[in-house]
Short mmCIF file of C-alpha atoms in Angstrom, two decimals:
data_model
loop_
_atom_site.label_atom_id
_atom_site.label_comp_id
_atom_site.label_asym_id
_atom_site.label_seq_id
_atom_site.Cartn_x
_atom_site.Cartn_y
_atom_site.Cartn_z
CA MET A 5 -17.12 -30.45 93.49
CA GLY A 6 -14.80 -33.36 92.68
CA GLY A 7 -15.33 -35.06 96.06
CA LYS A 8 -19.08 -34.66 95.87
CA THR A 9 -19.07 -36.17 92.41
CA THR A 10 -16.99 -39.13 93.56
CA SER A 11 -19.27 -39.80 96.53
CA LEU A 12 -22.24 -39.81 94.14
CA GLN A 13 -20.37 -42.30 91.94
CA TRP A 14 -19.86 -44.62 94.89
CA LEU A 15 -23.47 -44.19 96.08
CA SER A 16 -24.68 -45.27 92.65
CA LEU A 17 -22.41 -48.33 92.85
CA VAL A 18 -23.69 -49.22 96.34
CA GLY A 19 -27.24 -48.91 95.03
CA VAL A 20 -26.38 -51.32 92.22
CA ILE A 21 -24.86 -53.75 94.75
CA TRP A 22 -28.09 -53.75 96.74
CA LEU A 23 -30.17 -54.25 93.61
CA GLN A 24 -28.04 -57.17 92.45
CA SER A 25 -28.20 -58.74 95.91
CA ILE A 26 -31.96 -59.23 95.60
CA ASN A 27 -32.29 -59.56 91.81
CA GLY A 28 -31.35 -63.23 91.51
CA THR A 29 -34.92 -64.33 92.12
CA ASN A 30 -34.84 -66.99 89.40
CA SER A 31 -31.95 -68.64 91.26
CA ASN A 32 -34.39 -69.40 94.08
CA PHE A 33 -36.40 -71.76 91.89
CA PRO A 34 -34.45 -74.96 92.74
CA ALA A 35 -34.99 -74.29 96.46
CA TYR A 36 -38.78 -74.58 96.19
CA SER A 37 -39.29 -76.38 92.84
CA SER A 38 -39.78 -79.82 94.43
CA GLU A 39 -42.49 -78.46 96.74
CA LEU A 40 -44.13 -76.64 93.84
CA LYS A 41 -44.10 -79.88 91.89
CA LYS A 42 -46.06 -81.60 94.66
CA LEU A 43 -48.50 -78.74 95.24
CA LEU A 44 -49.43 -78.39 91.57
CA SER A 45 -49.09 -82.14 90.74
CA LEU A 46 -46.63 -81.33 87.96
CA SER A 47 -44.71 -83.77 85.83
CA GLN A 48 -40.95 -83.32 85.48
CA LEU A 49 -41.50 -81.93 81.97
CA GLN A 50 -43.96 -79.33 83.29
CA LEU A 51 -41.54 -78.40 86.07
CA ASN A 52 -38.82 -77.95 83.48
CA ASN A 53 -41.18 -75.72 81.49
CA LEU A 54 -41.61 -73.50 84.54
CA ALA A 55 -37.83 -73.19 84.83
CA LEU A 56 -37.84 -72.36 81.11
CA ALA A 57 -40.52 -69.71 81.66
CA SER A 58 -38.25 -67.69 83.95
CA ASP A 59 -35.54 -67.71 81.31
CA ALA A 60 -38.07 -67.04 78.54
CA GLY A 61 -38.62 -63.61 80.07
CA LYS A 62 -35.13 -62.73 78.84
CA LEU A 63 -36.39 -63.02 75.25
CA PHE A 64 -38.07 -59.68 75.83
CA GLY A 65 -35.11 -58.11 77.62
CA CYS A 66 -34.31 -55.99 74.55
CA PHE A 67 -37.41 -53.92 75.36
CA ALA A 68 -35.63 -52.76 78.50
CA GLY A 69 -32.62 -51.75 76.39
CA PHE A 70 -34.79 -49.78 73.95
CA ALA A 71 -36.71 -48.14 76.80
CA ALA A 72 -33.45 -47.05 78.46
CA ILE A 73 -32.69 -44.95 75.38
CA TYR A 74 -35.77 -42.79 75.95
CA LEU A 75 -36.66 -43.06 79.65
CA PRO A 76 -34.76 -42.15 82.83
CA LEU A 77 -33.02 -45.09 84.46
CA TRP A 78 -35.08 -44.81 87.65
CA VAL A 79 -38.25 -45.29 85.60
CA ILE A 80 -36.77 -48.43 83.98
CA LEU A 81 -35.91 -49.69 87.46
CA LEU A 82 -39.42 -49.21 88.82
CA ILE A 83 -40.97 -50.85 85.76
CA GLY A 84 -38.78 -53.92 86.28
CA SER A 85 -39.46 -54.24 89.99
CA SER A 86 -43.22 -53.79 89.39
CA LEU A 87 -43.24 -56.65 86.88
CA GLY A 88 -41.58 -58.91 89.44
CA PHE A 89 -44.00 -57.75 92.12
CA LEU A 90 -46.93 -58.88 89.96
CA GLY A 91 -45.32 -62.08 88.66
CA TYR A 92 -44.25 -63.53 91.99
CA GLY A 93 -46.94 -61.81 94.06
CA ILE A 94 -49.87 -63.44 92.30
CA GLN A 95 -48.20 -66.85 92.60
CA TYR A 96 -47.78 -66.23 96.32
CA LEU A 97 -51.47 -65.33 96.69
CA PHE A 98 -52.36 -68.63 95.03
CA LEU A 99 -50.15 -70.71 97.32
CA THR A 100 -51.64 -68.97 100.36
CA HIS A 101 -55.18 -69.63 99.02
CA HIS A 102 -56.03 -65.95 98.55
CA ILE A 103 -56.64 -66.77 94.87
CA SER A 104 -58.67 -69.91 94.30
CA SER A 105 -57.95 -70.85 90.69
CA LEU A 106 -54.66 -70.54 88.86
CA SER A 107 -53.87 -72.89 86.00
CA PHE A 108 -50.45 -74.07 84.84
CA ALA A 109 -50.72 -71.64 81.90
CA HIS A 110 -51.23 -68.78 84.38
CA PHE A 111 -48.20 -69.89 86.37
CA PHE A 112 -46.15 -70.06 83.17
CA PHE A 113 -47.13 -66.52 82.11
CA LEU A 114 -46.49 -65.08 85.58
CA THR A 115 -43.07 -66.73 85.69
CA VAL A 116 -42.23 -65.23 82.27
CA LEU A 117 -43.27 -61.83 83.61
CA ALA A 118 -41.11 -62.25 86.70
CA GLY A 119 -38.17 -63.44 84.60
CA ASN A 120 -38.46 -60.39 82.36
CA SER A 121 -38.34 -58.08 85.39
CA ILE A 122 -34.77 -59.22 86.04
CA CYS A 123 -33.70 -57.90 82.62
CA TRP A 124 -35.03 -54.41 83.36
CA ILE A 125 -33.21 -54.20 86.68
CA ASN A 126 -29.99 -55.66 85.24
CA THR A 127 -30.09 -53.19 82.34
CA VAL A 128 -30.16 -50.30 84.80
CA CYS A 129 -27.34 -51.83 86.86
CA TYR A 130 -25.10 -52.37 83.83
CA LEU A 131 -25.68 -48.92 82.38
CA VAL A 132 -25.02 -47.16 85.69
CA THR A 133 -21.71 -48.98 86.26
CA ILE A 134 -20.53 -48.54 82.65
CA ARG A 135 -21.42 -44.84 82.49
CA ASN A 136 -20.28 -43.80 85.96
CA PHE A 137 -17.00 -45.77 85.89
CA PRO A 138 -15.84 -45.50 82.27
CA PHE A 139 -12.22 -46.33 83.12
CA HIS A 140 -13.12 -49.19 85.46
CA ARG A 141 -16.01 -50.89 83.71
CA GLN A 142 -14.84 -54.43 84.30
CA ALA A 143 -14.02 -53.82 87.95
CA ALA A 144 -17.31 -52.04 88.65
CA ALA A 145 -19.41 -54.56 86.69
CA GLY A 146 -17.66 -57.53 88.29
CA LEU A 147 -18.02 -56.20 91.81
CA THR A 148 -21.72 -55.52 91.43
CA THR A 149 -22.70 -58.63 89.47
CA SER A 150 -20.90 -60.82 92.01
CA TYR A 151 -23.63 -59.86 94.47
CA LEU A 152 -26.17 -61.38 92.07
CA GLY A 153 -24.54 -64.70 92.95
CA LEU A 154 -25.10 -63.87 96.61
CA SER A 155 -28.82 -63.31 96.04
CA PRO A 156 -29.93 -66.89 96.86
CA VAL A 157 -27.97 -66.70 100.12
CA VAL A 158 -29.91 -63.56 101.07
CA TYR A 159 -33.27 -65.17 100.35
CA THR A 160 -32.32 -68.49 101.95
CA ALA A 161 -31.22 -66.72 105.16
CA VAL A 162 -34.48 -64.78 105.48
CA VAL A 163 -36.73 -67.71 104.53
CA GLY A 164 -34.86 -70.07 106.85
CA ALA A 165 -35.40 -67.71 109.78
CA ILE A 166 -39.20 -67.62 109.53
CA SER A 167 -40.19 -70.93 107.87
CA SER A 168 -40.77 -74.21 109.65
CA THR A 169 -42.25 -76.38 106.85
CA PRO A 170 -41.48 -76.90 103.15
CA LEU A 171 -44.84 -75.33 102.24
CA GLN A 172 -44.04 -72.20 104.22
CA SER A 173 -40.62 -72.03 102.59
CA ALA A 174 -42.16 -72.13 99.10
CA GLN A 175 -44.65 -69.42 100.07
CA HIS A 176 -42.01 -67.18 101.61
CA TYR A 177 -39.63 -67.54 98.69
CA LEU A 178 -42.37 -66.25 96.39
CA LEU A 179 -43.37 -63.49 98.82
CA PHE A 180 -39.86 -62.11 99.23
CA SER A 181 -39.08 -62.51 95.53
CA SER A 182 -42.05 -60.23 94.95
CA VAL A 183 -41.46 -57.62 97.67
CA PHE A 184 -37.68 -57.27 98.09
CA PRO A 185 -36.85 -56.00 94.55
CA LEU A 186 -39.61 -53.39 94.72
CA LEU A 187 -38.55 -52.09 98.14
CA VAL A 188 -34.85 -51.91 97.26
CA SER A 189 -35.66 -50.27 93.92
CA LEU A 190 -37.56 -47.51 95.71
CA VAL A 191 -34.52 -46.90 97.95
CA ALA A 192 -31.95 -47.04 95.14
CA ALA A 193 -33.93 -45.16 92.45
CA PRO A 194 -32.59 -41.65 93.33
CA PHE A 195 -29.01 -42.82 92.71
CA MET A 196 -29.68 -44.66 89.43
CA ARG A 197 -28.49 -41.94 87.09
CA SER A 198 -25.39 -40.94 85.17
CA VAL A 199 -22.88 -38.89 87.16
CA ALA A 200 -20.31 -36.62 85.54
CA THR A 201 -16.90 -38.01 86.49
CA ALA A 202 -14.06 -36.12 88.13
CA GLU A 203 -11.04 -36.97 86.00
CA ALA A 204 -8.36 -36.22 88.55
CA THR A 205 -10.00 -38.04 91.44
CA SER A 206 -8.42 -41.35 92.44
CA LEU A 207 -10.80 -44.29 92.80
CA GLU A 208 -8.13 -46.81 93.75
CA THR A 209 -8.75 -46.77 97.51
CA GLY A 210 -12.49 -47.19 97.03
CA PHE A 211 -12.12 -50.18 94.74
CA VAL A 212 -9.59 -51.90 97.01
CA THR A 213 -11.93 -51.38 99.97
CA LEU A 214 -14.91 -52.76 98.08
CA PHE A 215 -12.90 -55.78 96.92
CA MET A 216 -11.99 -56.54 100.52
CA ILE A 217 -15.59 -56.14 101.70
CA THR A 218 -16.88 -58.28 98.85
CA VAL A 219 -14.40 -61.11 99.46
CA ALA A 220 -15.19 -61.06 103.18
CA THR A 221 -18.90 -61.22 102.35
CA GLY A 222 -18.37 -64.24 100.12
CA ILE A 223 -16.29 -66.03 102.76
CA TYR A 224 -18.98 -65.33 105.34
CA ALA A 225 -21.66 -66.70 103.00
CA VAL A 226 -19.74 -69.95 102.48
CA ALA A 227 -18.90 -70.33 106.17
CA THR A 228 -22.46 -69.81 107.41
CA ASN A 229 -23.96 -72.18 104.85
CA LEU A 230 -21.35 -74.90 104.49
CA GLY A 231 -18.56 -74.45 107.01
CA PRO A 232 -18.46 -75.20 110.75
CA MET A 233 -20.44 -72.03 111.42
CA SER A 234 -23.43 -73.48 109.54
CA ALA A 235 -24.17 -75.92 112.38
CA MET A 236 -23.59 -73.39 115.16
CA SER A 237 -25.24 -70.24 113.81
CA SER A 238 -28.93 -69.54 114.33
CA PRO A 239 -31.19 -68.51 111.42
CA TRP A 240 -31.55 -64.96 112.73
CA PHE A 241 -27.78 -64.70 113.18
CA ASN A 242 -27.47 -65.41 109.44
CA VAL A 243 -30.02 -62.71 108.63
CA ILE A 244 -28.20 -60.10 110.74
CA GLY A 245 -24.85 -61.14 109.29
CA VAL A 246 -26.08 -60.78 105.71
CA GLY A 247 -27.57 -57.39 106.58
CA VAL A 248 -24.25 -56.18 107.99
CA CYS A 249 -22.37 -57.43 104.92
CA LEU A 250 -24.70 -55.49 102.61
CA THR A 251 -24.38 -52.35 104.72
CA LEU A 252 -20.56 -52.30 104.74
CA PRO A 253 -20.19 -50.98 101.13
CA LEU A 254 -21.70 -47.71 102.38
CA LEU A 255 -18.37 -47.07 104.11
CA VAL A 256 -16.83 -46.07 100.78
CA PRO A 257 -19.19 -43.17 99.86
CA VAL A 258 -19.33 -42.07 103.51
CA ALA A 259 -15.52 -42.00 103.73
CA GLU A 260 -15.33 -40.14 100.43
CA CYS A 261 -17.82 -37.55 101.65
CA LEU A 262 -15.89 -37.07 104.92
CA ARG A 263 -12.62 -36.78 103.01
CA ASP A 264 -14.15 -34.06 100.87
CA ILE A 265 -15.40 -32.15 103.92
CA LEU A 266 -12.05 -32.39 105.70
CA GLY A 267 -10.23 -31.37 102.54
CA ARG A 268 -12.28 -28.20 102.24
CA VAL A 269 -11.95 -27.10 105.85
CA CYS A 270 -8.79 -25.74 107.49
CA ILE A 271 -8.46 -25.24 111.24
CA ILE A 272 -6.30 -22.18 111.83
CA ASN A 273 -5.90 -20.76 115.32
CA ARG A 274 -9.00 -22.68 116.42
CA GLU A 275 -11.01 -21.00 113.69
CA VAL A 276 -12.66 -23.04 111.01
CA ARG A 277 -12.12 -21.61 107.54
CA VAL A 278 -13.01 -22.93 104.12
CA CYS A 279 -9.85 -23.61 102.13
CA ASP A 280 -9.52 -22.46 98.56
CA GLU A 281 -9.96 -25.36 96.25
CA THR A 282 -10.28 -25.48 92.52
CA PRO A 283 -12.82 -28.10 91.49
CA ALA A 284 -11.51 -30.89 89.34
CA PRO A 285 -12.72 -30.72 85.75
CA LEU A 286 -15.76 -32.86 85.08
CA ARG A 287 -16.17 -35.04 82.06
CA GLY A 288 -19.66 -35.91 80.96
CA VAL A 289 -20.76 -39.44 80.12
CA GLU A 290 -21.29 -38.61 76.48
CA GLU A 291 -17.59 -37.78 76.08
CA PHE A 292 -16.70 -41.39 76.87
CA GLU A 293 -19.28 -42.86 74.52
CA THR A 294 -17.33 -42.08 71.37
CA ASN A 295 -16.67 -44.07 68.24
CA THR A 296 -13.13 -42.74 67.93
CA ARG A 297 -9.94 -44.23 69.33
CA LYS A 298 -8.57 -41.09 70.98
CA LEU A 299 -6.53 -41.36 74.17
CA GLU A 300 -7.84 -40.31 77.60
CA VAL A 301 -6.20 -39.97 81.01
CA ASP A 302 -7.46 -42.26 83.75
CA ASP A 303 -7.58 -41.51 87.49
CA ARG A 304 -3.95 -42.60 87.98
CA GLY A 305 -2.69 -40.22 85.28
CA ALA A 306 -1.92 -42.99 82.79
CA GLU A 307 -2.93 -42.88 79.16
CA LYS A 308 -5.68 -45.36 78.41
CA LYS A 309 -7.84 -46.03 75.37
CA ILE A 310 -11.58 -46.13 75.50
CA TRP A 311 -12.54 -49.74 74.80
CA ALA A 312 -15.35 -48.93 72.39
CA VAL A 313 -13.43 -48.72 69.12
CA GLU A 314 -16.71 -48.85 67.21
CA ASN A 315 -20.27 -48.43 68.43
CA ILE A 316 -22.38 -50.99 66.56
CA GLY A 317 -26.16 -51.08 66.46
CA VAL A 318 -28.07 -54.33 66.82
CA LYS A 319 -28.92 -54.55 63.10
CA LEU A 320 -25.27 -54.45 62.11
CA MET A 321 -24.18 -56.60 65.05
CA VAL A 322 -26.30 -59.61 64.06
CA THR A 323 -24.73 -59.64 60.57
CA ARG A 324 -21.23 -60.22 61.92
CA LEU A 325 -19.62 -63.63 62.37
CA ASN A 326 -17.99 -62.56 65.64
CA PHE A 327 -21.43 -61.96 67.12
CA TRP A 328 -22.67 -65.46 66.26
CA LEU A 329 -19.49 -67.05 67.57
CA TYR A 330 -19.95 -65.05 70.77
CA PHE A 331 -23.65 -65.97 70.91
CA PHE A 332 -23.03 -69.72 70.72
CA ILE A 333 -20.05 -69.50 73.09
CA TYR A 334 -22.36 -68.00 75.69
CA LEU A 335 -24.98 -70.64 74.87
CA CYS A 336 -22.55 -73.51 75.48
CA GLY A 337 -20.98 -71.84 78.50
CA ALA A 338 -22.90 -69.57 80.88
CA THR A 339 -26.32 -70.66 79.60
CA LEU A 340 -25.47 -74.34 79.99
CA GLY A 341 -24.28 -73.64 83.52
CA LEU A 342 -27.52 -71.83 84.33
CA VAL A 343 -29.54 -74.79 83.01
CA TYR A 344 -27.60 -77.09 85.35
CA LEU A 345 -28.21 -74.78 88.31
CA ASN A 346 -31.93 -74.52 87.45
CA ASN A 347 -32.17 -78.32 87.51
CA LEU A 348 -30.01 -78.70 90.60
CA GLY A 349 -32.94 -79.55 92.89
CA GLN A 350 -34.15 -82.43 90.70
CA ILE A 351 -30.59 -83.64 90.05
CA ALA A 352 -29.93 -83.81 93.81
CA ASP A 353 -33.23 -85.65 94.41
CA SER A 354 -32.43 -88.25 91.75
CA ARG A 355 -29.13 -89.01 93.51
CA GLY A 356 -30.84 -89.34 96.90
CA TYR A 357 -29.24 -86.17 98.23
CA SER A 358 -31.63 -84.46 100.62
CA LYS A 359 -29.76 -81.24 101.50
CA THR A 360 -30.81 -79.37 98.39
CA SER A 361 -30.85 -75.94 100.04
CA SER A 362 -27.21 -76.28 101.14
CA LEU A 363 -26.27 -77.33 97.60
CA VAL A 364 -28.04 -74.26 96.21
CA SER A 365 -26.15 -72.09 98.71
CA LEU A 366 -22.88 -73.74 97.67
CA ALA A 367 -23.63 -73.01 94.02
CA SER A 368 -24.60 -69.39 94.69
CA ALA A 369 -21.47 -68.79 96.80
CA PHE A 370 -19.20 -70.02 94.00
CA VAL A 371 -21.16 -68.08 91.40
CA PHE A 372 -20.43 -65.10 93.65
CA PHE A 373 -16.66 -65.71 93.62
CA GLY A 374 -16.74 -66.58 89.92
CA ARG A 375 -18.32 -63.23 89.11
CA LEU A 376 -15.82 -61.40 91.31
CA LEU A 377 -12.54 -62.94 90.12
CA PRO A 378 -12.49 -61.51 86.54
CA SER A 379 -13.00 -57.97 87.83
CA PHE A 380 -10.21 -58.38 90.37
CA VAL A 381 -7.83 -59.79 87.75
CA ASP A 382 -8.75 -57.05 85.28
CA TYR A 383 -8.22 -54.34 87.90
CA ALA A 384 -4.84 -55.78 88.90
CA TYR A 385 -3.71 -56.07 85.27
CA SER A 386 -4.98 -52.60 84.33
CA ARG A 387 -2.68 -51.08 86.95
CA LYS A 388 0.21 -52.70 85.05
CA LYS A 389 -1.20 -51.40 81.74
CA LEU A 390 -1.98 -54.96 80.65
CA MET A 391 -5.21 -56.41 79.29
CA ILE A 392 -6.60 -59.94 78.97
CA SER A 393 -9.05 -60.35 76.11
CA GLY A 394 -12.61 -61.47 76.80
CA PRO A 395 -12.43 -64.58 74.55
CA THR A 396 -9.19 -65.70 76.24
CA SER A 397 -10.78 -65.40 79.68
CA ILE A 398 -13.84 -67.33 78.52
CA VAL A 399 -11.64 -70.19 77.27
CA ALA A 400 -9.94 -70.35 80.67
CA ALA A 401 -13.35 -70.65 82.36
CA MET A 402 -14.90 -73.21 80.01
CA VAL A 403 -12.13 -75.83 80.19
CA PRO A 404 -12.69 -76.77 83.89
CA MET A 405 -16.44 -76.41 83.39
CA SER A 406 -16.35 -79.14 80.72
CA GLY A 407 -14.50 -81.45 83.06
CA ALA A 408 -17.02 -80.81 85.84
CA PHE A 409 -19.90 -82.09 83.72
CA PHE A 410 -18.05 -85.34 83.05
CA LEU A 411 -17.16 -85.63 86.75
CA LEU A 412 -20.88 -85.59 87.59
CA ARG A 413 -21.17 -89.09 86.12
CA ASN A 414 -19.48 -90.26 89.33
CA GLY A 415 -22.11 -91.11 91.94
CA SER A 416 -20.42 -89.78 95.08
CA ASN A 417 -21.64 -86.74 96.96
CA VAL A 418 -18.09 -85.35 96.80
CA SER A 419 -18.22 -85.25 93.01
CA LEU A 420 -21.65 -83.58 93.21
CA HIS A 421 -20.29 -80.85 95.48
CA VAL A 422 -17.05 -80.33 93.57
CA SER A 423 -18.76 -80.26 90.18
CA THR A 424 -21.46 -77.89 91.40
CA ALA A 425 -18.82 -75.54 92.81
CA ILE A 426 -16.81 -75.56 89.55
CA ILE A 427 -19.86 -75.07 87.33
CA GLY A 428 -21.16 -72.28 89.55
CA PHE A 429 -17.75 -70.55 89.62
CA CYS A 430 -17.22 -70.77 85.86
CA THR A 431 -20.79 -69.73 85.07
CA GLY A 432 -20.37 -66.65 87.23
CA ALA A 433 -17.01 -65.83 85.66
CA ILE A 434 -18.32 -66.06 82.08
CA THR A 435 -21.34 -63.92 83.00
CA THR A 436 -19.08 -61.14 84.29
CA ILE A 437 -16.59 -61.41 81.43
CA SER A 438 -19.42 -61.13 78.92
CA VAL A 439 -20.37 -57.64 80.15
CA SER A 440 -16.99 -56.17 79.24
CA THR A 441 -16.66 -58.36 76.13
CA THR A 442 -19.91 -56.96 74.72
CA THR A 443 -18.61 -53.41 75.18
CA GLU A 444 -15.21 -54.30 73.71
CA LEU A 445 -16.60 -55.94 70.58
CA PHE A 446 -19.71 -53.84 69.92
CA GLY A 447 -19.28 -50.57 71.83
CA VAL A 448 -20.92 -48.83 74.76
CA GLU A 449 -23.55 -46.70 73.07
CA ASN A 450 -25.97 -49.55 72.30
CA PHE A 451 -24.96 -51.84 75.15
CA GLY A 452 -28.45 -51.99 76.71
CA VAL A 453 -29.94 -53.51 73.55
CA ASN A 454 -26.91 -55.49 72.36
CA HIS A 455 -26.27 -57.37 75.60
CA ASN A 456 -29.94 -58.26 76.00
CA VAL A 457 -29.83 -59.75 72.50
CA VAL A 458 -26.77 -61.81 73.49
CA ILE A 459 -28.41 -63.23 76.62
CA ALA A 460 -31.55 -64.06 74.66
CA ASN A 461 -29.83 -67.42 74.12
CA ILE A 462 -30.57 -68.27 77.77
CA PRO A 463 -34.23 -69.25 77.14
CA MET A 464 -33.14 -71.03 73.97
CA GLY A 465 -30.65 -73.10 75.91
CA SER A 466 -33.11 -73.66 78.74
CA PHE A 467 -35.63 -75.01 76.25
CA LEU A 468 -33.19 -77.21 74.34
CA PHE A 469 -30.89 -78.46 77.09
CA GLY A 470 -33.44 -78.51 79.89
CA GLY A 471 -36.11 -80.05 77.67
CA VAL A 472 -33.82 -82.91 76.59
CA ALA A 473 -32.82 -83.48 80.23
CA ALA A 474 -36.50 -83.69 81.25
CA ILE A 475 -37.29 -86.17 78.46
CA VAL A 476 -34.34 -88.41 79.38
CA TYR A 477 -35.38 -88.22 83.05
CA ARG A 478 -38.94 -89.26 82.18
CA ASN A 479 -37.82 -92.14 79.97
CA LYS A 480 -35.51 -93.47 82.69
CA GLY A 481 -38.17 -93.15 85.40
CA ASP A 482 -40.92 -95.43 86.66
CA ARG A 483 -44.59 -95.37 85.71
CA ASP A 484 -45.14 -92.28 87.82
CA GLY A 485 -42.33 -90.48 86.00
CA LYS A 486 -40.02 -90.44 89.05
CA CYS A 487 -36.41 -91.46 88.46
CA MET A 488 -33.84 -92.43 91.08
CA GLY A 489 -30.21 -93.27 90.39
CA LEU A 490 -27.28 -92.18 88.25
CA GLN A 491 -28.94 -93.31 85.04
CA CYS A 492 -31.38 -90.37 85.28
CA TYR A 493 -28.81 -87.78 84.17
CA ASN A 494 -25.66 -89.66 83.09
CA LEU A 495 -26.40 -89.29 79.37
CA VAL A 496 -27.35 -85.64 79.95
CA PHE A 497 -24.07 -84.89 81.70
CA MET A 498 -22.14 -86.53 78.88
CA SER A 499 -23.92 -84.39 76.26
CA TRP A 500 -23.56 -81.20 78.34
CA GLY A 501 -19.83 -81.80 78.77
CA SER A 502 -19.45 -82.32 75.02
CA LEU A 503 -21.36 -79.10 74.27
CA CYS A 504 -19.15 -77.22 76.69
CA LEU A 505 -16.08 -78.53 74.86
CA LEU A 506 -17.63 -77.30 71.60
CA GLY A 507 -18.11 -73.87 73.18
CA THR A 508 -14.45 -73.92 74.25
CA ALA A 509 -13.40 -74.55 70.65
CA LEU A 510 -15.59 -71.67 69.44
CA ALA A 511 -14.08 -69.38 72.09
CA LEU A 512 -10.59 -70.29 70.82
CA LEU A 513 -11.72 -69.44 67.30
CA LEU A 514 -13.05 -66.06 68.46
CA HIS A 515 -9.77 -65.47 70.29
CA PHE A 516 -7.76 -65.96 67.10
CA ARG A 517 -10.18 -63.81 65.08
CA THR A 518 -9.88 -60.90 67.54
CA ARG A 519 -6.18 -61.09 68.38
CA LYS A 520 -5.32 -58.11 66.19
CA PHE A 521 -8.22 -56.10 67.61
CA TYR A 522 -7.13 -56.68 71.22
CA SER A 523 -3.47 -56.02 70.42
CA GLN A 524 -4.53 -52.59 69.16
CA LEU A 525 -6.37 -51.95 72.42
CA ARG A 526 -3.26 -52.88 74.41
CA SER A 527 -0.97 -50.66 72.35
#
């Protein structure tokens, strides 16, 4: 029974990996935004509003959290993928002239709908990893969310293999953004449920294997998009390579299943007999979602406290100073990084840099590694019975991110690449750290609602930071509103770097306010 349970745990994690690999549809926007701007005759401000629309869908992400309280997770998953299917699908039909009239307001609404779909799928992914791996939340969440950073690489590989013109690329990005999440959701839906955990079963080998596979996948993504392999590999080679990388995680549940079968069968005198085996005791999910501070035993036999010291509902959460500090830290950190990445296409154009798709791939690859590193560090430290607090980790990520924004004021392509890599890496890291930080500060029980409230600052930041950037761009441009040169974004980069420094100071303040809390968790 224990082996079967563990294989189901790993199958649920593989399903989440696949979902995250195709759920970064809003990250595709910079790759086709310039073409969309031409097709719809949009101003830079209107284009920025479309980027805002995708983030605005996150304002309604709390509905996914509330729904997850009452509905099965597979239903939440199918609702989310259906919203994306409609949002991107109708836009695709317009670009392929199957729908004759679609106004900017229609495009805005459909983009909001598609952006909201991401919240539903992410809510399912987070809840599955937190519930099925209660002693390894950070490791499981970091591993799976790192594949969200790989999502643009997946779409870019497939689109690049079948598109020959910019118009076709824009059409195919919208088509696959519509279809892929729905198809993968249908495949993964049976595994999106809570699995009772086998307490005595070791998960160490599985996590080490997945870390190795994930790192190899990230290296492959960088090499095929930016390294020497990028010039030698064919588009279809990239598609096959990505497919193989996404299939490799299946080795873990398959190996676990085989180990269970071999462990239950003895070969004696050429006769196959079933060995006696006492199933490991199972612990239900609800036992881990407690508001007490009792001690539990993890899979290595070491005593370990459940992180959720107190399960806080959203009404109480928003009255606490720590929440607002955390909210604005995320606003000046991960959200600011996402705004930069959303505007990456226009920023590259203003500097005369034509290889926008490779820049997007660079950003997504470093977002990938940024999301992965905190989980690896947490897993390594947990084996030594150590713990790094969420606010401390966020400070470490925001310091280099601040410097990267100031470095962008240099006009060289090297500074553009280096800054984009740093911002992508730090944005990914903060995004992963925030998942565990939300559970540490506010508990597990209401995570689906609480975390969606936290990330509601993303559309706020997109509106404020992106809107100001669009206005500065327009004022620096010519009569047609087109701006070329460093002056287009220099003031913006200065202000973004200053805001990031402010967020760093707030993270330090949260660190000092929660030192006693985290010291109790370590003890």
